[in-house]
CSV table of C-alpha atoms in Angstrom, one decimal:
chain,number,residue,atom,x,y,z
J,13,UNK,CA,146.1,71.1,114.9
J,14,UNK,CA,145.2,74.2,117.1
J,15,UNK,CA,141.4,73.4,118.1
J,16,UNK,CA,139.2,70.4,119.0
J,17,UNK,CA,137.9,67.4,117.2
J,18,UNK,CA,135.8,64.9,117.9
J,19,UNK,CA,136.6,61.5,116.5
J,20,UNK,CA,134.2,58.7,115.9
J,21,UNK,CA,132.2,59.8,119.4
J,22,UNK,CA,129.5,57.6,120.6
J,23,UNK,CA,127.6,58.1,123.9
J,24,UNK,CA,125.2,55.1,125.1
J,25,UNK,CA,123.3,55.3,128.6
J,26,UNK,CA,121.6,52.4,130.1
J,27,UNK,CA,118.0,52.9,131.3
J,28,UNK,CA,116.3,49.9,133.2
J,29,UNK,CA,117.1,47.1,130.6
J,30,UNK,CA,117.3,49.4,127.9
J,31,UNK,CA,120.2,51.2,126.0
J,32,UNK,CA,120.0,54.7,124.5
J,33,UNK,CA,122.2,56.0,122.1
J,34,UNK,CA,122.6,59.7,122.8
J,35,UNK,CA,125.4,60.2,120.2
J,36,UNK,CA,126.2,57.8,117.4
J,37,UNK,CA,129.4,57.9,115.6
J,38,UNK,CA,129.6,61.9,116.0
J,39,UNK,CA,133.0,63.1,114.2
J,40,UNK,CA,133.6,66.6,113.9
J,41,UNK,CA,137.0,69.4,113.6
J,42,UNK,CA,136.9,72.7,113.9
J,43,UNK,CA,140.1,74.4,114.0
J,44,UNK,CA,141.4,78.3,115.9
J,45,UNK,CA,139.3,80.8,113.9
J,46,UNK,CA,136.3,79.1,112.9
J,47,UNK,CA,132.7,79.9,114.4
J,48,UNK,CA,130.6,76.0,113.7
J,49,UNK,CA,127.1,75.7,114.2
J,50,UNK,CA,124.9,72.4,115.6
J,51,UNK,CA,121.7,73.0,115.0
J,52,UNK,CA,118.7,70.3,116.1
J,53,UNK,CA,115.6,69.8,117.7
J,54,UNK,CA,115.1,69.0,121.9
J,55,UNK,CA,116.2,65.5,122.5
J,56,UNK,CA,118.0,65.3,119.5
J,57,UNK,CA,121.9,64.8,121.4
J,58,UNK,CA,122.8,68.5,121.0
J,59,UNK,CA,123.3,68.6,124.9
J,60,UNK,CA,125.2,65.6,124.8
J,61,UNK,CA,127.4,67.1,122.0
J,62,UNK,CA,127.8,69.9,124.1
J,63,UNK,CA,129.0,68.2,127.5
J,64,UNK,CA,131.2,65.6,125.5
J,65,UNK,CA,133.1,68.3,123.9
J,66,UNK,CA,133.4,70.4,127.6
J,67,UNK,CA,135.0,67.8,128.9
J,68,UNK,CA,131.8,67.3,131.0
J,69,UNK,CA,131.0,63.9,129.8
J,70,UNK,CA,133.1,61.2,128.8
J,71,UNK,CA,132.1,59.2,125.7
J,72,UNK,CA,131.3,55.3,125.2
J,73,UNK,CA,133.4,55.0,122.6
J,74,UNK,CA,135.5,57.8,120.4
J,75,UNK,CA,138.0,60.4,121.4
J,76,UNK,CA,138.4,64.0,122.0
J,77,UNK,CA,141.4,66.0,120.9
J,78,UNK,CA,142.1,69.7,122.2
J,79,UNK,CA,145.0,71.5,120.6
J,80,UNK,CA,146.6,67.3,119.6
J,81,UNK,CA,146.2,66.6,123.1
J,82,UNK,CA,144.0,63.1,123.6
J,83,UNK,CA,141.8,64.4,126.6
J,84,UNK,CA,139.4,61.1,126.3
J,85,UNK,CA,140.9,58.8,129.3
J,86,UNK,CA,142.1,61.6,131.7
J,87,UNK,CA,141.2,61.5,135.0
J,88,UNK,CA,138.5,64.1,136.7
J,89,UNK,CA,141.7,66.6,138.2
J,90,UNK,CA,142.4,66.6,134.7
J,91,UNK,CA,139.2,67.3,132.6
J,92,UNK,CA,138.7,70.1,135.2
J,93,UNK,CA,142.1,71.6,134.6
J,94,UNK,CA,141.0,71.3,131.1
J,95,UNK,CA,137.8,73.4,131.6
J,96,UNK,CA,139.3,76.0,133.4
J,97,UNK,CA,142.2,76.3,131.2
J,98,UNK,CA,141.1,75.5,128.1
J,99,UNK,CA,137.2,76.0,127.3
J,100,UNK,CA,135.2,78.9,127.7
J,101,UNK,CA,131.8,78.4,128.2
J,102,UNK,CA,128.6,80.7,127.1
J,103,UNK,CA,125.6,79.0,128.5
J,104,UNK,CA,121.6,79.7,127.8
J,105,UNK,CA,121.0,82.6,130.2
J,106,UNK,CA,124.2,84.4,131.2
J,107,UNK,CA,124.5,82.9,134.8
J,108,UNK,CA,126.1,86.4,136.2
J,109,UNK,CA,126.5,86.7,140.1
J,110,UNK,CA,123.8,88.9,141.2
J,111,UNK,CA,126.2,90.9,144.2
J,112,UNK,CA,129.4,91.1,141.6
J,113,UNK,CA,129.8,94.1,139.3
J,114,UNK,CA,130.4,93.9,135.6
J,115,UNK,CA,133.9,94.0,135.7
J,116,UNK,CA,134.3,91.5,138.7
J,117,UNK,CA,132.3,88.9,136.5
J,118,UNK,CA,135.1,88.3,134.4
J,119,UNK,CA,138.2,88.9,137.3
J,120,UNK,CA,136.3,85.8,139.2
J,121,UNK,CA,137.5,83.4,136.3
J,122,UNK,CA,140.9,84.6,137.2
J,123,UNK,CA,140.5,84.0,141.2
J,124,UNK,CA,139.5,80.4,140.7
J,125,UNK,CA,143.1,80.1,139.2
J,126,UNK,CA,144.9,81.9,141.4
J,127,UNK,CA,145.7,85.7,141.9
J,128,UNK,CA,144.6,88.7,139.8
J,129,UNK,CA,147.5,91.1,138.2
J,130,UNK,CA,147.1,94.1,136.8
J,131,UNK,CA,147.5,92.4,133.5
J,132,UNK,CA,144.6,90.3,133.7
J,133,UNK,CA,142.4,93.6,134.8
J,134,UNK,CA,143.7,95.3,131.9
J,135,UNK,CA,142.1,92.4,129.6
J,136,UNK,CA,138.8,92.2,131.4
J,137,UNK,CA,138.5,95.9,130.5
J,138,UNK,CA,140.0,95.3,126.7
J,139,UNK,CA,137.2,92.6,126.1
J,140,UNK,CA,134.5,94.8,128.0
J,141,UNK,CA,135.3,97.5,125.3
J,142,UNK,CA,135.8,95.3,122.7
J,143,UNK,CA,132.1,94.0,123.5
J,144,UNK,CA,130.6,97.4,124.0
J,145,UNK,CA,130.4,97.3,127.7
J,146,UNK,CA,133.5,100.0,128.4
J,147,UNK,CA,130.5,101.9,130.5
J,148,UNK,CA,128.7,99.0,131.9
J,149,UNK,CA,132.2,97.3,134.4
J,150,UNK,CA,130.5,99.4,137.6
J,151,UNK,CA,127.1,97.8,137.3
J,152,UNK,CA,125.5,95.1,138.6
J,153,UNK,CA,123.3,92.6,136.9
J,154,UNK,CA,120.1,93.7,137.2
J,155,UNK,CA,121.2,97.1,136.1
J,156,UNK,CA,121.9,95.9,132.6
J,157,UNK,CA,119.7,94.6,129.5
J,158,UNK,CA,119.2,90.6,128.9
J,159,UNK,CA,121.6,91.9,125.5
J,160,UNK,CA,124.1,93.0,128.1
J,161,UNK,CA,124.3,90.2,130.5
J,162,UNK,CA,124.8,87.5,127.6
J,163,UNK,CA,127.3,90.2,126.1
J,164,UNK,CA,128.8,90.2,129.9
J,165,UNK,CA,129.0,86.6,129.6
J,166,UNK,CA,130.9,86.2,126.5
J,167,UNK,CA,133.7,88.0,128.0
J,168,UNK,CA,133.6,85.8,130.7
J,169,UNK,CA,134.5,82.9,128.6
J,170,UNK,CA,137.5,84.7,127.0
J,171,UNK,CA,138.9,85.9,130.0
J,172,UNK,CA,140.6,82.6,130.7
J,173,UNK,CA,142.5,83.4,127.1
J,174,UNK,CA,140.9,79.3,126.3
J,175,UNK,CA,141.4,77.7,123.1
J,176,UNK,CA,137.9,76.7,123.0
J,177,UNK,CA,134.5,78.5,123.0
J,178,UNK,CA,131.3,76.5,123.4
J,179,UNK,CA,127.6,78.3,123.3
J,180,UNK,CA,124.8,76.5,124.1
J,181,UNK,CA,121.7,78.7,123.0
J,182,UNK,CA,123.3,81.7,123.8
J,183,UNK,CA,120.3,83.6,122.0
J,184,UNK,CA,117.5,81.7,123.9
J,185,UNK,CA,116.6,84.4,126.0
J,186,UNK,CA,117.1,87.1,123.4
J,187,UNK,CA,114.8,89.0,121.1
J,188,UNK,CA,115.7,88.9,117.2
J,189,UNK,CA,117.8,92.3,117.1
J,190,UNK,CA,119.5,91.6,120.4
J,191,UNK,CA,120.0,87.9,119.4
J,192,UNK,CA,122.0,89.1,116.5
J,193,UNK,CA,123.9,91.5,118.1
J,194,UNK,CA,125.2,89.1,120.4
J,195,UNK,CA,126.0,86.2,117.7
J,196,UNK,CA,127.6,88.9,115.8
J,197,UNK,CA,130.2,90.1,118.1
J,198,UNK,CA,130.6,86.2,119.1
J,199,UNK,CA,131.5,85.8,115.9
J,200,UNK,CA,134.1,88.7,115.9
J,201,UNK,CA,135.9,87.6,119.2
J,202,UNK,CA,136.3,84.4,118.2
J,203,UNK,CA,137.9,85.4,114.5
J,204,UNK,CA,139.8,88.6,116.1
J,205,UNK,CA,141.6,85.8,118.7
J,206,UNK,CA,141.5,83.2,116.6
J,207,UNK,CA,139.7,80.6,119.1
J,208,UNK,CA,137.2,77.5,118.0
J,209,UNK,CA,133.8,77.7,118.4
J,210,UNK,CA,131.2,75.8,118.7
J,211,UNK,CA,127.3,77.3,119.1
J,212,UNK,CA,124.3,74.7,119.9
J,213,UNK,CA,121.4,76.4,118.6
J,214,UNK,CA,118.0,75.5,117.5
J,215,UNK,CA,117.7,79.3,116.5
J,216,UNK,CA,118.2,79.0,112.6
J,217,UNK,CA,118.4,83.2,112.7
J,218,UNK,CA,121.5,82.8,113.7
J,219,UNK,CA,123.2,80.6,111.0
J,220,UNK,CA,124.7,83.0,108.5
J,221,UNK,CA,127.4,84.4,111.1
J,222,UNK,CA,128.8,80.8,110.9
J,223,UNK,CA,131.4,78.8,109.2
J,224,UNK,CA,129.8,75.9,109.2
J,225,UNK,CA,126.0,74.1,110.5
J,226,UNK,CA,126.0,70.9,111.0
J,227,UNK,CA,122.3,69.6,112.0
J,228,UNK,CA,122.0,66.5,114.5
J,229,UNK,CA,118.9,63.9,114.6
J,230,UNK,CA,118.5,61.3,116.8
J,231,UNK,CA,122.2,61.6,117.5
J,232,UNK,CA,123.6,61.0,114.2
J,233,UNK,CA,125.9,64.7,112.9
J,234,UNK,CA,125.3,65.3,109.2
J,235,UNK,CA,127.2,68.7,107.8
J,236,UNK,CA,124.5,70.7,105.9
J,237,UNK,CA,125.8,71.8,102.3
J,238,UNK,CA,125.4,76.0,102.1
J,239,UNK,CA,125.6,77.7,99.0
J,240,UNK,CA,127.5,80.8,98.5
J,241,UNK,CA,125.3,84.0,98.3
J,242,UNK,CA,126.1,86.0,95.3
């Protein structure tokens, strides 16, 4: 299966002579093409989730899959290969270098794996225009909107072409209409090149551009049934 899945994930930490379950028997697929949302309150394991699935974290118990590939027991060389490679990763704010224009945001993804051809300047510009950004690849940061940046930083996680997209409260920053905006064209890159996607939220605005929502408490995953608007 082209995607990620979660498999019976548990993550436990040990504070003073107590144990806290973060996660508790967390299973959950989602394959190239589909946009999932996990939605839950602060303290309720959604940054957890979040770093399990990035291959930030390892689990107590469980496994991770990316694209059939058992990622749970590889080393650190590894994971980080896996990050680079495989994941792309939207994050609260859009974490932009301040002294790198628009266009050099997205060419830095390539540097940090080795040399930048023509090719891959051709697809930073191709996701810039896809995004809406075709006159913004001169600017710099503060020269563009909060909408822009987190637009900015969407391309950013495709540029590495990853199988895996992961969003954690990509519209915390946002107002409503710009928040939407965003989510929307998310949603579009991630049907258009057929990735998986996951999106943390606790913004329940955002919901209807998803697949699926699946709310998390106290570290248990429940899927939440929708019913189809007529």
């Amino acid at each position: 299966m082209s995607g990620i899945e979660l498999k019976n994930v548990t993550k436990r930490y040990k504070e003073n002579k107590f144990e806290i379950t973060a996660l508790e028997n967390v299973s959950v697929q989602v394959k190239a093409g589909e946009f999932v949302a996990i939605v839950g309150p602060s303290g309720s394991g959604k940054s957890t989730f979040l770093s399990i699935a990035g291959a930030l974290l390892k689990p107590t118990e469980g496994s991770i899959m990316i694209n059939n590939q058992n990622i749970t027991d590889f080393d650190e060389k590894q994971l980080s290969s896996v990050r680079l490679n495989q994941i792309g990763f939207i994050l609260q704010t859009a974490n932009l270098i301040p002294y790198l224009t628009v266009l050099d945001q997205l060419l830095i993804v390539k540097k940090m794996q080795g040399t930048v051809t023509k090719e891959d300047k051709a697809f930073a510009l191709e996701l810039l225009k896809d995004l809406g950004l075709e006159n913004k690849e001169k600017k710099y940061p503060n020269e563009c909107s909060g909408g822009e940046r987190q637009r900015v930083a969407i391309a950013r996680s495709f540029m590495n072409d990853p199988d895996i997209i992961l969003a954690d409260e990509p519209t915390s920053s946002l107002d409503t209409d710009r928040g939407h905006e965003v989510v929307q064209q998310m949603a579009e890159q991630v049907k258009t090149r057929n990735k998986a996607a996951i999106m943390v939220t606790h913004d329940e605005r955002m919901l209807s551009y998803c697949d699926r929502v699946y709310r998390i408490v106290d570290g248990k995953l429940s899927e939440e049934v929708r019913t189809q608007e007529v």
